[in-house]
GROMACS .gro file of C-alpha atoms in nm:
model
  338
    1MET     CA    1   3.940  -5.649   4.433
    2LYS     CA    2   3.752  -5.713   4.113
    3LYS     CA    3   3.436  -5.546   4.255
    4LEU     CA    4   3.643  -5.250   4.375
    5ALA     CA    5   3.793  -5.202   4.026
    6ILE     CA    6   3.448  -5.206   3.871
    7TYR     CA    7   3.330  -4.947   4.125
    8PHE     CA    8   3.610  -4.706   4.030
    9ILE     CA    9   3.540  -4.752   3.658
   10VAL     CA   10   3.174  -4.660   3.713
   11LEU     CA   11   3.276  -4.350   3.907
   12LEU     CA   12   3.484  -4.239   3.609
   13ILE     CA   13   3.229  -4.316   3.338
   14VAL     CA   14   2.910  -4.170   3.489
   15PRO     CA   15   3.038  -3.808   3.520
   16ALA     CA   16   3.173  -3.830   3.167
   17LEU     CA   17   2.834  -3.939   3.039
   18PHE     CA   18   2.667  -3.660   3.235
   19LEU     CA   19   2.899  -3.397   3.089
   20THR     CA   20   2.851  -3.533   2.739
   21SER     CA   21   2.476  -3.521   2.784
   22CYS     CA   22   2.494  -3.158   2.899
   23ASP     CA   23   2.708  -3.061   2.602
   24ARG     CA   24   2.468  -3.228   2.358
   25GLY     CA   25   2.178  -3.046   2.517
   26ASP     CA   26   2.346  -2.706   2.479
   27ASP     CA   27   2.435  -2.775   2.118
   28LEU     CA   28   2.082  -2.888   2.046
   29GLY     CA   29   1.945  -2.567   2.195
   30GLU     CA   30   2.169  -2.354   1.971
   31ASP     CA   31   2.087  -2.552   1.661
   32THR     CA   32   1.711  -2.525   1.714
   33ALA     CA   33   1.702  -2.152   1.805
   34VAL     CA   34   1.412  -1.992   1.619
   35ALA     CA   35   1.515  -1.708   1.385
   36THR     CA   36   1.313  -1.386   1.389
   37PRO     CA   37   1.062  -1.399   1.100
   38ALA     CA   38   1.139  -1.174   0.804
   39PHE     CA   39   0.801  -1.005   0.847
   40THR     CA   40   0.893  -0.903   1.203
   41LEU     CA   41   1.238  -0.779   1.103
   42MET     CA   42   1.091  -0.567   0.826
   43THR     CA   43   0.794  -0.428   1.016
   44ASP     CA   44   1.006  -0.343   1.321
   45PHE     CA   45   1.224  -0.136   1.091
   46MET     CA   46   0.919   0.027   0.931
   47VAL     CA   47   0.765   0.130   1.263
   48GLN     CA   48   1.094   0.256   1.405
   49ASN     CA   49   1.177   0.458   1.092
   50ASN     CA   50   0.845   0.629   1.019
   51ARG     CA   51   0.737   0.392   0.743
   52ASP     CA   52   0.426   0.251   0.903
   53ILE     CA   53   0.118   0.276   0.681
   54GLY     CA   54   0.006   0.597   0.850
   55ASN     CA   55   0.343   0.760   0.773
   56ILE     CA   56   0.309   0.663   0.408
   57LEU     CA   57  -0.032   0.829   0.392
   58THR     CA   58   0.095   1.141   0.575
   59ASN     CA   59   0.467   1.190   0.631
   60THR     CA   60   0.635   1.337   0.940
   61ASP     CA   61   0.618   1.686   0.780
   62ASN     CA   62   0.238   1.643   0.772
   63GLU     CA   63   0.238   1.618   0.392
   64LYS     CA   64  -0.030   1.389   0.253
   65PHE     CA   65   0.057   1.150  -0.027
   66VAL     CA   66  -0.144   1.365  -0.271
   67VAL     CA   67  -0.132   1.733  -0.354
   68GLY     CA   68  -0.394   1.908  -0.566
   69PRO     CA   69  -0.318   2.116  -0.873
   70PRO     CA   70  -0.210   2.468  -0.768
   71ALA     CA   71  -0.392   2.793  -0.814
   72ALA     CA   72  -0.282   2.972  -1.130
   73ALA     CA   73  -0.100   3.236  -0.925
   74ASP     CA   74   0.108   2.967  -0.752
   75LEU     CA   75   0.192   2.769  -1.064
   76GLN     CA   76   0.558   2.867  -1.102
   77THR     CA   77   0.636   2.803  -0.737
   78PHE     CA   78   0.469   2.464  -0.771
   79LEU     CA   79   0.673   2.377  -1.080
   80ASP     CA   80   0.997   2.493  -0.919
   81THR     CA   81   0.933   2.282  -0.607
   82TYR     CA   82   0.905   1.938  -0.763
   83TYR     CA   83   1.090   1.698  -0.986
   84ILE     CA   84   0.794   1.575  -1.190
   85MET     CA   85   0.776   1.214  -1.309
   86ASP     CA   86   0.500   1.160  -1.565
   87LEU     CA   87   0.419   0.788  -1.585
   88ARG     CA   88   0.191   0.806  -1.889
   89SER     CA   89   0.275   0.658  -2.227
   90SER     CA   90   0.545   0.829  -2.431
   91SER     CA   91   0.292   0.915  -2.703
   92ASP     CA   92   0.051   1.084  -2.463
   93PHE     CA   93   0.337   1.263  -2.291
   94ALA     CA   94   0.463   1.391  -2.626
   95THR     CA   95   0.117   1.529  -2.706
   96THR     CA   96   0.048   1.704  -2.374
   97HIS     CA   97   0.232   1.734  -2.044
   98ILE     CA   98   0.316   1.971  -1.762
   99GLU     CA   99   0.603   2.205  -1.833
  100GLY     CA  100   0.930   2.061  -1.703
  101ALA     CA  101   0.789   1.712  -1.647
  102ASN     CA  102   0.998   1.404  -1.721
  103ASN     CA  103   0.848   1.099  -1.891
  104VAL     CA  104   0.950   0.800  -1.679
  105ALA     CA  105   0.857   0.433  -1.712
  106PHE     CA  106   0.708   0.286  -1.394
  107SER     CA  107   0.992   0.033  -1.378
  108ASP     CA  108   1.245   0.319  -1.363
  109ILE     CA  109   1.101   0.522  -1.075
  110LEU     CA  110   1.360   0.410  -0.820
  111THR     CA  111   1.661   0.475  -1.041
  112THR     CA  112   1.517   0.811  -1.149
  113ALA     CA  113   1.439   0.913  -0.790
  114ALA     CA  114   1.806   0.866  -0.702
  115THR     CA  115   1.905   1.135  -0.954
  116THR     CA  116   1.729   1.431  -0.788
  117SER     CA  117   1.741   1.609  -0.453
  118LYS     CA  118   1.402   1.774  -0.508
  119PRO     CA  119   1.074   1.644  -0.369
  120ILE     CA  120   0.920   1.417  -0.632
  121LEU     CA  121   0.574   1.465  -0.785
  122MET     CA  122   0.428   1.157  -0.952
  123VAL     CA  123   0.181   1.217  -1.236
  124CYS     CA  124  -0.038   0.976  -1.434
  125TYR     CA  125  -0.381   0.980  -1.604
  126THR     CA  126  -0.610   0.960  -1.298
  127GLY     CA  127  -0.381   0.972  -0.993
  128GLN     CA  128  -0.417   0.601  -0.916
  129THR     CA  129  -0.096   0.468  -1.073
  130ALA     CA  130   0.091   0.771  -0.939
  131CYS     CA  131  -0.037   0.708  -0.585
  132TYR     CA  132   0.080   0.347  -0.600
  133ALA     CA  133   0.422   0.468  -0.716
  134THR     CA  134   0.427   0.738  -0.446
  135ALA     CA  135   0.369   0.480  -0.175
  136LEU     CA  136   0.650   0.261  -0.303
  137LEU     CA  137   0.892   0.554  -0.314
  138ARG     CA  138   0.795   0.664   0.037
  139LEU     CA  139   0.844   0.309   0.162
  140TYR     CA  140   1.184   0.290  -0.006
  141GLY     CA  141   1.308   0.608   0.161
  142TYR     CA  142   1.175   0.910  -0.032
  143PRO     CA  143   0.920   1.045   0.219
  144SER     CA  144   0.864   1.378   0.040
  145THR     CA  145   0.726   1.210  -0.273
  146ARG     CA  146   0.369   1.312  -0.358
  147SER     CA  147   0.114   1.237  -0.626
  148LEU     CA  148  -0.083   1.487  -0.832
  149LYS     CA  149  -0.441   1.440  -0.717
  150TRP     CA  150  -0.670   1.327  -0.999
  151GLY     CA  151  -0.364   1.300  -1.228
  152MET     CA  152  -0.362   1.493  -1.554
  153SER     CA  153  -0.742   1.472  -1.546
  154GLY     CA  154  -0.741   1.736  -1.275
  155TRP     CA  155  -0.482   1.960  -1.441
  156ASN     CA  156  -0.666   2.063  -1.754
  157ALA     CA  157  -1.001   1.988  -1.920
  158SER     CA  158  -0.819   1.870  -2.234
  159THR     CA  159  -0.664   1.583  -2.036
  160ALA     CA  160  -0.968   1.496  -1.822
  161GLY     CA  161  -1.093   1.214  -2.045
  162PRO     CA  162  -0.970   0.922  -1.831
  163TRP     CA  163  -1.178   1.037  -1.534
  164ASN     CA  164  -1.476   1.160  -1.735
  165SER     CA  165  -1.508   0.827  -1.913
  166LYS     CA  166  -1.540   0.628  -1.590
  167ILE     CA  167  -1.823   0.822  -1.433
  168GLY     CA  168  -2.196   0.780  -1.480
  169SER     CA  169  -2.270   0.408  -1.460
  170ASN     CA  170  -2.391   0.416  -1.097
  171LEU     CA  171  -2.385   0.036  -1.076
  172ALA     CA  172  -2.437   0.034  -0.702
  173ASP     CA  173  -2.761   0.231  -0.708
  174GLY     CA  174  -3.028  -0.025  -0.615
  175HIS     CA  175  -2.786  -0.317  -0.647
  176SER     CA  176  -2.864  -0.620  -0.430
  177ASN     CA  177  -2.504  -0.622  -0.300
  178TRP     CA  178  -2.519  -0.260  -0.182
  179SER     CA  179  -2.578  -0.237   0.191
  180HIS     CA  180  -2.633   0.020   0.468
  181GLN     CA  181  -2.581  -0.226   0.753
  182GLY     CA  182  -2.305  -0.189   1.010
  183ALA     CA  183  -1.962  -0.336   0.948
  184PRO     CA  184  -1.902  -0.703   1.034
  185ALA     CA  185  -1.691  -0.775   1.342
  186THR     CA  186  -1.320  -0.753   1.271
  187LEU     CA  187  -1.142  -1.087   1.288
  188VAL     CA  188  -0.785  -1.150   1.408
  189PHE     CA  189  -0.538  -1.335   1.186
  190ASP     CA  190  -0.171  -1.427   1.194
  191ASP     CA  191   0.111  -1.230   1.031
  192PRO     CA  192   0.180  -1.288   0.661
  193THR     CA  193   0.483  -1.503   0.578
  194ILE     CA  194   0.764  -1.343   0.380
  195SER     CA  195   1.019  -1.559   0.202
  196THR     CA  196   1.372  -1.414   0.182
  197THR     CA  197   1.729  -1.501   0.271
  198LEU     CA  198   1.793  -1.148   0.398
  199THR     CA  199   1.813  -1.083   0.772
  200ASP     CA  200   1.812  -0.701   0.783
  201GLY     CA  201   1.477  -0.524   0.808
  202GLU     CA  202   1.563  -0.235   0.577
  203ALA     CA  203   1.716  -0.467   0.318
  204ILE     CA  204   1.403  -0.685   0.320
  205LEU     CA  205   1.182  -0.379   0.274
  206LYS     CA  206   1.387  -0.248  -0.018
  207GLN     CA  207   1.396  -0.591  -0.180
  208ARG     CA  208   1.019  -0.613  -0.169
  209VAL     CA  209   0.968  -0.257  -0.298
  210LYS     CA  210   1.200  -0.325  -0.591
  211ALA     CA  211   1.003  -0.637  -0.681
  212LEU     CA  212   0.676  -0.442  -0.682
  213VAL     CA  213   0.824  -0.165  -0.894
  214ALA     CA  214   0.938  -0.425  -1.147
  215ALA     CA  215   0.589  -0.583  -1.150
  216GLY     CA  216   0.407  -0.253  -1.219
  217PHE     CA  217   0.059  -0.135  -1.128
  218GLY     CA  218  -0.176  -0.311  -1.369
  219SER     CA  219  -0.165  -0.649  -1.198
  220VAL     CA  220  -0.291  -0.513  -0.864
  221THR     CA  221  -0.620  -0.362  -0.981
  222VAL     CA  222  -0.976  -0.493  -0.989
  223SER     CA  223  -1.284  -0.324  -1.128
  224GLY     CA  224  -1.562  -0.195  -0.907
  225SER     CA  225  -1.818  -0.386  -1.110
  226ASP     CA  226  -1.646  -0.718  -1.043
  227VAL     CA  227  -1.618  -0.656  -0.669
  228LEU     CA  228  -1.978  -0.534  -0.649
  229ASN     CA  229  -2.113  -0.831  -0.844
  230ASN     CA  230  -1.897  -1.091  -0.668
  231PRO     CA  231  -1.823  -0.970  -0.315
  232SER     CA  232  -1.784  -1.323  -0.176
  233GLN     CA  233  -1.476  -1.371  -0.392
  234TYR     CA  234  -1.288  -1.097  -0.209
  235PHE     CA  235  -1.185  -0.991   0.140
  236ILE     CA  236  -1.312  -0.633   0.112
  237ASN     CA  237  -1.194  -0.344   0.326
  238ASN     CA  238  -1.379  -0.014   0.294
  239TYR     CA  239  -1.166   0.296   0.358
  240PHE     CA  240  -1.448   0.544   0.429
  241SER     CA  241  -1.515   0.736   0.746
  242GLU     CA  242  -1.768   0.561   0.967
  243ALA     CA  243  -2.032   0.822   0.881
  244ASP     CA  244  -1.982   0.764   0.508
  245TYR     CA  245  -1.971   0.386   0.548
  246LEU     CA  246  -2.332   0.405   0.670
  247GLY     CA  247  -2.443   0.717   0.483
  248PHE     CA  248  -2.307   0.628   0.139
  249GLY     CA  249  -2.366   0.260   0.189
  250HIS     CA  250  -2.102   0.002   0.099
  251ILE     CA  251  -2.043  -0.325  -0.078
  252ASN     CA  252  -2.208  -0.606   0.116
  253GLY     CA  253  -1.980  -0.767   0.372
  254ALA     CA  254  -1.709  -0.502   0.350
  255TYR     CA  255  -1.503  -0.461   0.664
  256ARG     CA  256  -1.399  -0.120   0.787
  257ILE     CA  257  -1.048  -0.163   0.929
  258LEU     CA  258  -0.944   0.199   0.969
  259PRO     CA  259  -0.701   0.325   1.076
  260LEU     CA  260  -0.488   0.044   0.942
  261THR     CA  261  -0.139   0.039   1.090
  262LEU     CA  262   0.135  -0.188   1.215
  263GLY     CA  263   0.189   0.002   1.537
  264ASP     CA  264  -0.156  -0.072   1.680
  265ASN     CA  265  -0.181  -0.424   1.532
  266SER     CA  266  -0.495  -0.329   1.340
  267TYR     CA  267  -0.337  -0.489   1.033
  268LEU     CA  268  -0.410  -0.827   1.196
  269GLY     CA  269  -0.770  -0.782   1.088
  270LEU     CA  270  -0.663  -0.873   0.733
  271ASN     CA  271  -0.652  -1.228   0.606
  272PRO     CA  272  -0.293  -1.326   0.512
  273ASP     CA  273  -0.394  -1.639   0.321
  274ALA     CA  274  -0.248  -1.630  -0.030
  275ASN     CA  275  -0.592  -1.727  -0.167
  276ALA     CA  276  -0.763  -1.434   0.002
  277LYS     CA  277  -0.782  -1.144  -0.244
  278ILE     CA  278  -0.785  -0.837  -0.022
  279VAL     CA  279  -0.951  -0.545  -0.199
  280THR     CA  280  -0.936  -0.195  -0.056
  281TYR     CA  281  -1.173   0.067  -0.187
  282CYS     CA  282  -1.203   0.436  -0.109
  283TYR     CA  283  -1.363   0.737  -0.277
  284THR     CA  284  -1.131   0.781  -0.578
  285GLY     CA  285  -0.903   0.476  -0.601
  286GLN     CA  286  -0.609   0.692  -0.497
  287THR     CA  287  -0.593   0.618  -0.123
  288SER     CA  288  -0.666   0.253  -0.193
  289ALA     CA  289  -0.369   0.244  -0.432
  290VAL     CA  290  -0.143   0.359  -0.147
  291ILE     CA  291  -0.288   0.104   0.095
  292THR     CA  292  -0.249  -0.171  -0.164
  293ALA     CA  293   0.120  -0.088  -0.215
  294CYS     CA  294   0.177  -0.106   0.161
  295LEU     CA  295  -0.012  -0.435   0.197
  296ARG     CA  296   0.173  -0.597  -0.092
  297VAL     CA  297   0.504  -0.502   0.064
  298LEU     CA  298   0.380  -0.665   0.385
  299GLY     CA  299   0.306  -0.988   0.202
  300TYR     CA  300  -0.071  -0.968   0.151
  301ASN     CA  301  -0.244  -1.066  -0.173
  302ALA     CA  302  -0.379  -0.712  -0.204
  303TYR     CA  303  -0.566  -0.522  -0.477
  304THR     CA  304  -0.710  -0.177  -0.528
  305MET     CA  305  -1.059  -0.116  -0.665
  306THR     CA  306  -1.012   0.129  -0.949
  307PHE     CA  307  -1.193   0.464  -0.932
  308GLY     CA  308  -1.335   0.376  -0.590
  309MET     CA  309  -1.680   0.497  -0.499
  310ASN     CA  310  -1.678   0.734  -0.796
  311GLY     CA  311  -1.662   0.439  -1.032
  312ILE     CA  312  -1.972   0.259  -0.902
  313TYR     CA  313  -2.198   0.528  -0.750
  314ASN     CA  314  -2.089   0.876  -0.851
  315THR     CA  315  -2.435   1.032  -0.804
  316ASN     CA  316  -2.480   0.906  -0.447
  317PRO     CA  317  -2.662   1.191  -0.266
  318SER     CA  318  -2.431   1.170   0.038
  319TRP     CA  319  -2.126   1.312  -0.143
  320THR     CA  320  -1.954   1.616   0.009
  321THR     CA  321  -1.590   1.583  -0.103
  322ASN     CA  322  -1.390   1.384  -0.360
  323GLN     CA  323  -1.680   1.356  -0.603
  324TRP     CA  324  -1.559   1.385  -0.960
  325GLY     CA  325  -1.785   1.627  -1.143
  326GLY     CA  326  -1.920   1.756  -0.809
  327ASP     CA  327  -1.674   1.932  -0.580
  328SER     CA  328  -1.381   1.812  -0.796
  329ASN     CA  329  -1.330   1.917  -1.156
  330PRO     CA  330  -1.035   1.984  -1.387
  331LYS     CA  331  -0.854   2.315  -1.364
  332ASN     CA  332  -0.734   2.516  -1.659
  333LEU     CA  333  -0.360   2.501  -1.599
  334PRO     CA  334  -0.120   2.523  -1.895
  335VAL     CA  335   0.016   2.221  -2.079
  336THR     CA  336   0.286   2.190  -2.340
  337ASN     CA  337   0.413   1.948  -2.605
  338ASN     CA  338   0.773   2.072  -2.593
   0.00000   0.00000   0.00000
């Protein structure tokens, strides 16, 4: 009888242990479920809502991020179309500005954008700060925002000093770090890591844009001379066409990851390490400012090379477009101090 009692007790205990074990396993599975990374949440939203890098460069209405100064005959239509934000200093704005423009601090571009239903035109000295701001506004949800190409330098000869003063050094001409070799093979890296408590892709994107607006533009720039003299200190991405990459030449070791988008995973060619200073350079520093804004939102330690190719080799014989003082010069459009 004693053995029989023990047998029945075992029959009761074993199933209970089995069920307890199953319950613990289920709970453990729920507790250790891996949350979707913030980077994935944000970039999924960006791709699905036309905010991939390509859409920031050219929106769904086929409008590029920059627009050139208008012909004199089209001036009034141009002025009536846009709400103009001039990002220059208050003193320079007071001296000379475009009629109807509004002097806005960089840190206030989001709050100011919310006050108008017009397409926004960003204006600065050279177009580079304005392009960075344009990218951030497009990322935030203002896709019709554009930047005045060449900034006030392209509007009138009296305000062309900021561009004129940066041209003529031709540092790259004959420099040992200037190369005509083919681009190095593109590597494949992991996604950047984004730290946030938010779990909504749009909210994460807006949080990151706001932080970059608060930080301003000056901290994301590097000079062409520093990159040219010290290329090993940077992860360099050249944003030329393939023909110009070889024809113009390029900074030694520069990759050519172009197009650069989330949708085709080409962004994985960039190094996400926080110690890797990713520098994009283009012809004018304007496209690279847009790319840099996008990359910083994505979590890269990204920088733009100011004045681009124009700043280090303006007299390169391969120029056909975007050469300051060549095919591109200031217009004679009116300015005011009222």
